Amino acid sequence: MLFLPRPIRSHFPFKFLRVSRTVSTLKPTMAPPTPLPFSPDFKNADEYVESLLEFSAASTIFQTLCGGVHILDFFTREPSLYHTVIPAEWRSWLMARDSMDLLDFLMRDDLEKVREDNPPESLIKYIREIRKHSLRRTVAVRQDGEAITKLPRHVAVGMIPKKMHEVSNFADYVVRVADSVSTGTGKEITHYVDFGSGQNYLGRTLASPPYNKHIVAVESKELNITGAKSMDVLAGVAEREKVMRNKKVYRMKQDSLVPSEQLNSKALRRAAKLLKAKATGTPLENEVDLRPSRDLATIYTPADGKGYIQYVEHVVQDGDLSDVVEQIEQMKIAAPAGKLQVVNAESENPALPEVLEEISKSKKTRLMAISIHSCGNLSHHGIRSLLLNPSVHAIAIVGCCYNLMTERLGPPTYKLPLLRPNLRAINASGQESTMCDPHGFPMSEKVSTYNGDGVRLNITARMMAVQAPLNWTEKESDSFFTRHFYRALLQRVFLDFGVVKKLTPNQEPGERSNNLESTEPVIIGSLRKGCYGSFKSYLRGALEKLANDPVRGGKVGEQMKGITDEQIEEYSERFGKLKKELSVTWSLMAFSAGVVESLIVTDRWLWLREQEGVGDAWVEAVFDYGLSPRNLVVVGIKK
């Protein structure tokens, strides 16, 4: 992860950038040479896992940067949070570095090369540890030399370049995994179950040539399913129900629905004919179907050698797919012209023929669960489906949105208690049994029982794990550093004007205060682009937005009504010189969070390895990190 070239600016690669993980002759299950893409510093996966857990549990600076620092608290104490969390011997050296040069030093520069600016040895040691424990993110070169199938324009409808890259690469990947499973077992994967299919870009690609696979798209939102079906028609995977209409009668019906004053003379005559026919009881040639095209049935035609899609509206709450499998087995619809699967047809639609068993009629259902960027616990559900369902024989899951994961080892933690106390204390008695989520992180017994108490990640650490500092450009960095600076400074203004108050840290009874108070959080969210031109614009925009907050709006308006532009400018000038401290801290946080993501992904692989029913499991990169930084797929194959 930490060794890709930096965008735009040139760089000098450090030595072990050249040590790439090449893939030799693949095993029957297509597994890479090592089950985890770890650094060559380690001999095997077990050695890497032990070192990763030891570092995560023992490094105070890592734990502070990944979970103990929150942007809201940066300027609410003096001196700033920078002087509390960054080691003293690092501070002046870090402050003297240009922001992009610092990122180079953290992620790209050769640490063995002697530097004239003499960085602190303890900082170099920390950088080595983060690099060493972060999983590698380079996609392995295919041994067969075949190129990824390019998506046809009609299949790529609605996709941005990033999505096209993800879908084309992942479709090719999962089919190769499924083919290797079929080769190894002699039994073909019959259906691909896409967890959280959304607009079904992946499923549509797999159902189209050259793959022609049978897809079960599992999605919780009806709106997404409806939109996906419309794109299926555009892609040629399905067709709309055809409705035969008498054009004259149809126009007459349409005219009768419009107020007469809005009709022209010709339309008025047509409407008059319809009214006359109704008054005299004269029968029309036939009844007219006035449904708009979006309400017409979407029809899929299963045929030998052709893929098809079946949508299942289902809220995934665990890995149990019994409901989904049942719907696959019960999919039985036909039509006079051939065997048709009709979706999105309401009961009042014209009658379609009765029913035939098309799916699974001649072979046992064998599923592969797949997902591109399944959020939070959805990745856990997809991985667990391998063991919870007899019909699931393989999984390939790419996760994202780690901040949406829940926690298995205790109540939800929002900040480390030392630096930002939680209203629900982490170790509060009487809450553990009701607040723990068995579906949350960590999945594996190895991580959940490490050192007796297990390894936990609070929401701040998990949110930092979705950063992609290797992809930051100078312009982008300056933009979000400015946004973070404005938000942190706004919290200081709120504190000074009484909108928020300081919270005391969680402490054992009788202990003295450590003076590391935090403040009440206020959710601002995104503001319009013009608000980020200056701190004055930002503060005024935030107050305008908070005025509509039913809970805080009144108090905020009352407390802040007297602030003047001169006072705002004074805050901006007074704290402006501290913006660099914030940007340095944020860079260190994002860099360190590569280990957090590695810990999350490794935990998922460990869970698979712990299961008796799993024959093989591995993790590898499937997307170009520069295009899609959440690029690690977790693969599991059933025995």
XYZ file of C-alpha atoms in Angstrom:
639
model
C 0.000 0.000 0.000
C 2.643 2.395 0.911
C 4.920 2.103 -2.074
C 3.022 3.403 -5.092
C 4.266 6.407 -7.067
C 2.920 9.750 -5.993
C 0.617 11.449 -8.503
C 1.947 14.373 -10.528
C 5.161 14.998 -8.576
C 8.324 13.015 -9.213
C 9.780 10.800 -6.486
C 12.782 8.643 -5.651
C 11.669 5.060 -4.863
C 13.214 3.392 -1.867
C 14.984 0.073 -2.213
C 12.333 -2.477 -1.476
C 9.902 -0.839 -3.873
C 11.594 -3.068 -6.439
C 10.737 -6.233 -4.532
C 7.393 -7.006 -6.165
C 5.191 -9.959 -5.328
C 5.273 -11.987 -8.534
C 2.890 -14.864 -9.102
C 4.341 -18.152 -10.234
C 2.350 -21.127 -11.448
C -0.993 -20.860 -9.698
C -2.393 -23.515 -7.449
C -5.610 -25.236 -8.586
C -7.582 -22.697 -6.508
C -5.808 -19.721 -8.118
C -4.345 -18.751 -4.755
C -1.319 -16.395 -4.837
C 2.070 -17.529 -3.463
C 1.311 -16.026 -0.032
C -2.177 -15.842 1.499
C -1.609 -12.212 2.525
C 0.288 -9.559 0.521
C 2.689 -8.820 3.381
C 6.121 -7.189 3.277
C 9.155 -9.316 2.332
C 10.407 -8.516 5.844
C 8.304 -11.497 6.987
C 8.917 -15.164 6.227
C 5.282 -16.250 6.325
C 1.737 -15.148 7.177
C 1.908 -16.308 10.798
C 4.987 -14.218 11.459
C 3.316 -11.190 9.874
C 0.118 -11.617 11.892
C 1.973 -11.899 15.198
C 4.051 -8.802 14.447
C 0.986 -6.841 13.271
C -0.941 -7.591 16.450
C 2.030 -6.892 18.682
C 2.681 -3.519 17.053
C -1.013 -2.525 17.099
C -1.335 -3.348 20.785
C 2.021 -1.957 21.971
C 2.695 1.269 20.022
C 1.340 4.243 21.954
C 1.989 6.737 19.156
C 0.181 4.471 16.655
C -2.810 4.086 18.975
C -2.892 7.856 19.520
C -2.703 8.774 15.831
C -5.231 6.082 14.908
C -8.131 6.709 17.239
C -6.942 9.232 19.796
C -6.861 12.387 17.682
C -10.000 14.175 16.574
C -10.107 17.294 14.454
C -12.622 19.054 16.730
C -10.176 19.137 19.620
C -7.209 20.569 17.798
C -7.475 24.214 18.914
C -9.661 23.881 22.010
C -6.582 23.658 24.228
C -3.392 25.667 24.411
C -0.913 24.758 23.214
C -2.651 22.935 20.383
C -3.184 19.176 20.207
C -0.019 18.963 18.116
C 2.066 19.529 21.232
C 0.158 16.847 23.112
C 0.179 13.927 20.671
C 3.317 14.409 18.544
C 6.584 13.356 20.258
C 8.703 16.365 21.233
C 11.743 15.275 19.195
C 9.622 15.157 15.990
C 7.842 18.511 16.201
C 10.313 21.080 14.885
C 11.610 18.766 12.153
C 8.093 17.970 10.882
C 7.081 21.633 10.907
C 10.044 22.530 8.678
C 8.913 20.158 5.903
C 6.756 21.094 2.909
C 3.481 19.149 3.006
C 4.142 17.104 -0.134
C 7.778 16.520 0.793
C 6.553 15.179 4.118
C 4.200 12.769 2.344
C 7.117 11.621 0.204
C 9.193 11.012 3.313
C 6.401 9.054 4.978
C 5.479 6.854 2.042
C 8.025 6.903 -0.777
C 11.546 7.990 0.130
C 14.342 5.474 0.676
C 14.845 5.489 4.446
C 18.283 3.938 4.079
C 19.555 6.970 2.207
C 21.313 9.578 4.349
C 19.439 12.901 4.454
C 21.007 16.293 4.970
C 18.125 17.498 7.168
C 18.735 14.764 9.794
C 15.240 13.464 10.644
C 14.841 12.068 14.189
C 15.801 8.415 14.376
C 12.663 7.588 16.361
C 10.539 9.034 13.527
C 12.370 6.951 10.925
C 11.837 3.858 13.073
C 8.101 4.592 13.328
C 7.791 5.074 9.559
C 9.544 1.751 8.974
C 7.100 0.027 11.318
C 4.049 1.458 9.539
C 5.409 0.577 6.104
C 6.368 -2.918 7.244
C 2.964 -3.723 8.719
C 0.859 -2.286 5.877
C -0.297 -4.836 3.307
C 1.048 -4.378 -0.225
C -1.456 -2.955 -2.697
C 0.043 -3.691 -6.127
C -1.997 -5.916 -8.443
C -0.113 -9.093 -9.381
C 0.687 -9.637 -13.055
C -1.491 -12.301 -14.687
C 0.496 -15.366 -15.701
C -1.681 -16.216 -18.688
C -0.926 -12.825 -20.238
C -4.562 -12.242 -21.189
C -5.928 -8.703 -21.103
C -8.979 -7.710 -19.084
C -12.140 -7.725 -21.205
C -13.109 -4.177 -22.113
C -16.697 -3.272 -21.283
C -18.905 -2.556 -24.313
C -20.498 0.870 -24.284
C -24.036 -0.467 -23.831
C -22.956 -2.526 -20.794
C -20.963 0.347 -19.270
C -24.012 2.635 -19.292
C -24.046 4.827 -16.166
C -20.470 4.002 -15.110
C -17.759 6.563 -14.400
C -14.144 5.566 -15.272
C -13.451 4.404 -11.696
C -16.489 2.126 -11.753
C -15.587 0.786 -15.199
C -12.123 -0.130 -13.914
C -13.533 -1.858 -10.828
C -16.269 -3.753 -12.648
C -14.148 -4.939 -15.568
C -11.327 -6.127 -13.298
C -13.534 -7.740 -10.681
C -15.806 -9.491 -13.189
C -12.750 -11.060 -14.791
C -11.325 -11.963 -11.380
C -14.384 -13.682 -9.900
C -14.951 -15.698 -13.064
C -11.346 -16.928 -12.927
C -11.775 -17.863 -9.266
C -15.036 -19.685 -10.045
C -13.448 -21.501 -12.983
C -10.564 -22.624 -10.785
C -13.050 -23.910 -8.187
C -14.927 -25.786 -10.903
C -11.667 -27.274 -12.198
C -10.628 -28.364 -8.724
C -13.988 -29.872 -7.724
C -15.471 -30.894 -11.054
C -18.624 -28.960 -10.154
C -19.602 -25.674 -11.790
C -20.614 -22.511 -9.930
C -24.203 -22.010 -11.141
C -25.050 -18.576 -9.692
C -23.202 -15.482 -8.501
C -24.844 -13.716 -5.554
C -23.951 -10.009 -5.433
C -24.316 -8.641 -1.890
C -25.587 -5.056 -1.978
C -25.828 -4.940 -5.772
C -26.964 -1.284 -5.937
C -27.332 -0.371 -9.628
C -26.034 -3.873 -10.456
C -23.118 -2.786 -12.623
C -21.157 -5.927 -11.711
C -24.078 -8.306 -12.191
C -25.017 -6.764 -15.543
C -21.451 -7.210 -16.773
C -21.306 -10.838 -15.637
C -24.669 -11.586 -17.280
C -23.478 -10.145 -20.598
C -21.071 -11.666 -23.121
C -18.427 -12.980 -22.863
C -19.287 -14.168 -19.340
C -23.015 -14.991 -19.662
C -23.393 -15.881 -15.986
C -26.499 -16.331 -13.880
C -26.720 -13.462 -11.389
C -28.699 -13.046 -8.188
C -28.602 -9.357 -7.276
C -29.411 -8.896 -3.564
C -30.365 -5.304 -2.786
C -32.318 -3.755 0.081
C -33.588 -0.648 -1.747
C -36.430 -1.024 -4.227
C -35.439 2.238 -5.931
C -32.010 0.813 -6.773
C -33.554 -2.355 -8.168
C -35.955 -0.379 -10.363
C -33.121 1.753 -11.720
C -30.957 -1.305 -12.330
C -33.700 -2.960 -14.379
C -33.970 0.093 -16.597
C -30.232 -0.115 -17.283
C -30.585 -3.851 -17.972
C -32.916 -2.949 -20.835
C -30.439 -0.378 -22.198
C -27.651 -2.947 -21.952
C -29.662 -5.548 -23.855
C -29.760 -7.979 -20.931
C -33.543 -7.620 -20.701
C -36.433 -6.132 -22.639
C -39.529 -4.172 -21.744
C -42.951 -5.729 -21.868
C -44.523 -4.923 -25.233
C -47.968 -3.307 -25.118
C -50.159 -3.199 -28.263
C -52.267 -0.041 -28.385
C -54.817 1.496 -30.760
C -53.150 4.839 -31.388
C -56.408 6.760 -31.872
C -58.048 5.409 -28.742
C -54.810 5.903 -26.778
C -54.651 9.576 -27.784
C -58.305 10.054 -26.913
C -57.688 8.608 -23.455
C -54.632 10.797 -22.972
C -56.571 13.919 -24.017
C -59.351 13.144 -21.562
C -56.856 13.387 -18.687
C -55.795 16.944 -19.578
C -57.870 20.057 -18.631
C -59.810 21.231 -21.662
C -58.328 24.755 -21.549
C -54.875 23.262 -22.187
C -55.911 21.328 -25.317
C -55.715 22.572 -28.900
C -58.691 22.285 -31.229
C -57.709 18.885 -32.630
C -57.245 17.422 -29.161
C -60.576 18.897 -28.058
C -62.326 17.088 -30.893
C -60.716 13.785 -29.883
C -61.712 14.285 -26.260
C -65.282 15.123 -27.310
C -65.519 11.836 -29.237
C -64.483 9.898 -26.169
C -67.029 11.698 -23.966
C -69.742 11.063 -26.541
C -68.861 7.368 -26.718
C -69.042 7.083 -22.933
C -72.398 8.939 -22.811
C -74.040 6.770 -25.461
C -72.464 3.527 -24.280
C -70.718 3.002 -27.592
C -67.911 0.451 -27.033
C -64.373 1.483 -27.968
C -62.220 -0.850 -30.038
C -60.310 -2.005 -26.949
C -59.281 -0.807 -23.531
C -56.121 1.278 -23.448
C -53.121 0.527 -21.227
C -51.923 3.911 -19.980
C -49.005 2.709 -17.842
C -45.761 4.628 -18.366
C -42.759 2.639 -19.581
C -41.182 2.515 -16.112
C -44.195 0.503 -14.860
C -43.994 -2.092 -17.611
C -42.519 -5.475 -16.800
C -38.823 -6.094 -17.346
C -38.419 -9.447 -19.083
C -35.362 -11.709 -19.056
C -35.065 -14.724 -21.327
C -33.042 -17.628 -19.898
C -31.453 -19.694 -22.622
C -28.517 -22.047 -22.958
C -25.278 -20.085 -23.102
C -26.965 -16.812 -22.154
C -26.757 -15.041 -18.809
C -29.671 -13.655 -16.871
C -30.366 -11.622 -13.747
C -32.698 -12.276 -10.860
C -33.302 -9.478 -8.349
C -34.010 -10.241 -4.707
C -35.110 -7.425 -2.434
C -33.581 -8.449 0.858
C -32.106 -6.649 3.864
C -28.882 -8.506 4.662
C -28.601 -8.750 8.447
C -26.278 -11.733 8.633
C -24.687 -14.245 6.299
C -27.739 -16.519 6.105
C -28.857 -16.699 2.463
C -31.620 -19.279 2.928
C -34.277 -16.769 1.854
C -32.287 -15.891 -1.237
C -31.678 -19.549 -2.149
C -35.371 -20.264 -1.708
C -36.247 -17.480 -4.125
C -33.765 -18.879 -6.642
C -35.357 -22.310 -6.418
C -38.853 -20.883 -6.744
C -38.164 -18.664 -9.769
C -40.635 -20.189 -12.240
C -42.170 -17.921 -14.848
C -42.727 -18.556 -18.579
C -44.447 -16.891 -21.542
C -46.078 -18.133 -24.776
C -43.160 -17.192 -27.016
C -40.605 -18.933 -24.842
C -39.290 -19.258 -21.337
C -39.337 -15.792 -19.813
C -38.514 -14.522 -16.376
C -40.702 -11.474 -15.724
C -39.652 -8.930 -13.110
C -41.280 -5.681 -12.026
C -44.733 -6.747 -13.211
C -47.616 -5.719 -10.938
C -50.552 -8.017 -10.361
C -52.790 -5.839 -12.507
C -50.481 -6.193 -15.510
C -51.743 -8.260 -18.465
C -51.678 -11.913 -17.545
C -48.484 -13.738 -18.356
C -48.270 -17.510 -18.770
C -47.940 -19.898 -16.072
C -44.954 -21.197 -14.556
C -42.000 -23.413 -15.271
C -38.888 -24.415 -13.444
C -35.984 -22.817 -15.250
C -33.367 -22.183 -12.595
C -31.876 -25.288 -10.990
C -34.118 -27.691 -12.890
C -31.273 -29.935 -14.013
C -28.433 -29.216 -11.612
C -27.900 -28.438 -7.966
C -27.576 -24.747 -7.094
C -23.938 -23.842 -6.316
C -23.411 -20.206 -5.363
C -20.479 -17.820 -5.209
C -20.999 -14.719 -3.041
C -19.363 -11.598 -4.485
C -19.337 -7.891 -3.732
C -17.486 -4.756 -4.784
C -17.108 -2.330 -1.877
C -19.666 -3.763 0.488
C -20.001 -1.294 3.338
C -19.261 -2.012 6.975
C -20.669 -5.275 8.317
C -22.021 -6.263 4.901
C -18.527 -7.558 4.119
C -18.669 -9.700 7.258
C -22.068 -11.080 6.218
C -20.754 -11.948 2.767
C -17.719 -13.725 4.214
C -19.777 -15.642 6.772
C -22.205 -16.785 4.059
C -19.553 -19.336 3.001
C -20.112 -21.292 6.220
C -23.764 -20.502 6.899
C -25.124 -21.783 3.577
C -24.530 -25.273 2.168
C -25.074 -23.962 -1.375
C -22.355 -21.259 -1.148
C -19.029 -22.712 -2.298
C -16.854 -19.611 -2.714
C -16.734 -15.934 -1.779
C -14.846 -12.903 -3.110
C -15.535 -9.732 -1.127
C -13.986 -6.268 -1.438
C -14.879 -4.148 1.599
C -15.061 -0.419 2.220
C -16.593 2.106 4.643
C -14.897 0.639 7.699
C -16.414 3.423 9.785
C -19.807 1.719 9.332
C -18.647 -1.498 10.978
C -19.934 -2.215 14.442
C -17.875 -3.493 17.378
C -17.947 -7.010 18.714
C -15.967 -6.536 21.924
C -17.953 -3.789 23.619
C -20.325 -0.866 23.287
C -19.788 1.554 20.396
C -16.654 3.620 20.997
C -16.371 7.019 19.427
C -13.067 8.327 20.752
C -10.297 6.990 22.955
C -11.173 7.957 26.545
C -7.754 9.511 27.188
C -8.116 12.265 24.600
C -11.801 12.432 23.745
C -14.160 10.873 26.292
C -17.213 9.010 25.168
C -20.545 9.667 26.812
C -20.721 5.890 27.190
C -17.494 4.853 28.861
C -15.679 2.023 27.106
C -15.536 -0.094 30.242
C -18.865 0.967 31.704
C -20.373 -1.882 33.713
C -23.746 -3.338 32.863
C -23.661 -2.304 29.202
C -21.292 -4.765 27.590
C -23.753 -7.605 27.075
C -26.383 -5.435 25.436
C -24.118 -3.189 23.363
C -21.766 -5.767 21.787
C -22.554 -6.719 18.193
C -21.556 -10.291 17.243
C -21.441 -9.224 13.575
C -18.853 -6.477 14.173
C -15.066 -6.198 14.278
C -13.094 -8.288 15.010
C -14.393 -11.414 13.302
C -11.583 -13.802 14.188
C -10.877 -15.405 17.536
C -7.201 -14.609 17.073
C -7.785 -10.845 17.070
C -10.695 -10.824 19.512
C -8.731 -12.699 22.198
C -5.261 -11.219 21.629
C -3.582 -10.455 24.980
C -6.776 -11.550 26.692
C -8.892 -8.486 25.865
C -8.544 -8.501 22.083
C -7.825 -5.631 19.699
C -10.456 -2.913 19.270
C -10.725 -0.060 16.805
C -12.884 2.952 17.624
C -14.805 4.828 14.960
C -12.113 7.488 14.525
C -9.517 4.822 13.700
C -11.908 3.122 11.291
C -12.745 6.408 9.577
C -9.045 7.146 9.059
C -8.642 3.703 7.457
C -10.600 4.849 4.402
C -8.115 7.628 3.616
C -5.858 7.277 0.563
C -2.804 9.493 1.203
C -0.837 7.902 -1.645
C -3.318 9.491 -4.041
C -3.196 12.989 -2.545
C -2.036 15.738 -4.866
C -0.767 19.118 -3.704
C -3.984 20.874 -4.728
C -6.244 18.297 -3.107
C -4.173 18.236 0.067
C -4.338 21.997 0.475
C -8.091 21.908 -0.077
C -8.951 19.395 2.616
C -6.323 20.685 5.018
C -8.083 24.057 4.731
C -11.472 22.449 5.381
C -10.152 20.655 8.454
C -8.554 23.864 9.684
C -11.810 25.816 9.341
C -13.782 23.116 11.172
C -11.285 22.899 14.038
C -11.188 26.680 14.370
C -14.980 26.866 14.353
C -15.041 24.517 17.348
C -12.720 26.897 19.188
C -15.071 29.802 18.405
C -18.019 27.747 19.639
C -16.151 27.008 22.867
C -15.282 30.669 23.455
C -18.861 31.813 22.780
C -20.490 29.160 24.991
C -22.085 27.076 22.232
C -20.197 24.001 23.489
C -18.488 23.221 26.753
C -15.520 21.130 27.777
C -16.032 17.529 28.812
C -13.936 15.916 31.507
C -12.011 12.785 30.559
C -13.155 9.420 31.866
C -11.204 8.779 35.050
C -11.158 6.278 37.845
C -12.639 7.649 41.101
C -10.103 9.637 43.104
C -7.668 10.150 40.222
C -6.454 13.639 39.341
C -7.463 15.216 36.063
C -4.928 14.875 33.244
C -6.171 18.186 31.786
C -6.859 16.610 28.371
C -10.421 17.861 28.132
C -12.438 17.608 24.924
C -15.560 19.439 23.787
C -19.115 18.593 22.865
C -19.347 17.584 19.190
C -21.443 19.648 16.773
C -22.273 18.121 13.389
C -21.877 20.607 10.541
C -21.527 18.431 7.463
C -20.788 19.793 4.013
C -21.358 23.411 3.077
C -21.704 24.960 -0.358
C -18.447 25.487 -2.236
C -18.406 29.261 -1.742
C -18.185 28.839 2.034
C -14.622 27.547 1.832
C -13.119 30.724 0.373
C -12.331 32.162 3.806
C -12.945 31.405 7.459
C -15.483 34.222 7.617
C -17.487 32.644 4.776
C -17.204 29.252 6.421
C -18.390 30.444 9.825
C -21.317 32.405 8.343
C -22.307 29.402 6.212
C -22.140 27.061 9.188
C -24.319 29.365 11.309
C -26.842 29.615 8.491
C -27.024 25.832 8.250
C -27.235 25.320 12.023
C -30.107 27.809 12.211
C -32.284 25.068 10.706
C -31.185 22.501 13.286
C -34.264 21.807 15.485
C -32.073 20.798 18.443
C -29.150 23.228 18.426
C -30.406 25.981 16.141
C -31.877 28.234 18.828
C -28.921 28.019 21.207
C -26.344 28.507 18.452
C -28.176 31.534 17.081
C -28.507 33.120 20.496
C -24.890 32.543 21.533
C -23.344 33.576 18.220
C -25.548 36.524 17.268
C -23.040 39.095 18.476
C -19.954 37.893 16.609
C -18.549 40.497 14.218
C -16.516 40.165 11.038
C -13.603 41.765 12.852
C -13.687 39.081 15.541
C -13.817 36.343 12.913
C -10.807 37.807 11.125
C -8.964 38.011 14.426
C -9.505 34.270 15.010
C -8.321 33.507 11.477
C -5.156 35.558 11.914
C -4.404 34.280 15.419
C -4.728 30.578 14.571
C -3.716 30.700 10.911
C -0.073 30.010 11.710
C -1.155 26.781 13.425
C -2.727 25.350 10.277
C 0.596 23.660 9.478
C 0.445 21.788 12.779
C -2.943 20.421 11.807
C -1.830 19.388 8.304
C 1.239 17.586 9.670
C -0.857 15.723 12.236
C -3.482 14.744 9.656
C -0.779 13.447 7.296
C 0.671 11.281 10.068
C -2.801 9.995 10.938
C -3.663 9.047 7.359
C -0.274 7.399 6.812
C -0.556 5.381 10.033
C -4.103 4.250 9.212
C -2.713 1.947 6.523
C -2.020 -0.437 9.399
C -5.622 -0.109 10.578
C -6.953 -1.239 7.192
C -4.399 -4.053 7.124
C -5.591 -5.169 10.567
C -9.239 -5.192 9.431
C -8.527 -7.185 6.266
C -6.170 -9.591 8.040
C -8.843 -10.251 10.671
C -11.272 -11.304 7.921
C -8.716 -13.671 6.446
C -7.959 -15.092 9.901
C -11.653 -15.843 10.438
C -11.746 -17.859 7.226
C -8.576 -19.723 8.191
C -10.058 -20.608 11.579
C -13.092 -22.337 10.023
C -12.953 -26.099 9.599
C -15.085 -25.983 6.460
C -12.798 -23.607 4.531
C -10.329 -25.244 2.171
C -8.401 -22.173 1.063
C -8.428 -18.439 1.764
C -6.336 -15.482 0.672
C -6.198 -11.713 0.232
C -4.796 -9.840 -2.760
C -5.143 -6.550 -4.618
C -7.574 -6.505 -7.556
C -7.753 -2.795 -8.495
C -5.194 -0.138 -9.299
C -4.747 1.733 -6.010
C -4.542 5.047 -7.873
C -8.067 4.530 -9.224
C -9.657 2.566 -6.393
C -7.728 2.525 -3.090
C -10.038 0.049 -1.354
C -8.608 -2.675 -3.531
C -8.084 -5.757 -1.326
C -10.326 -8.749 -2.019
C -10.918 -11.470 0.579
C -11.383 -14.869 -1.087
C -12.606 -18.048 0.561
C -13.094 -21.512 -0.969
C -15.129 -24.204 0.752
C -13.612 -27.663 1.219
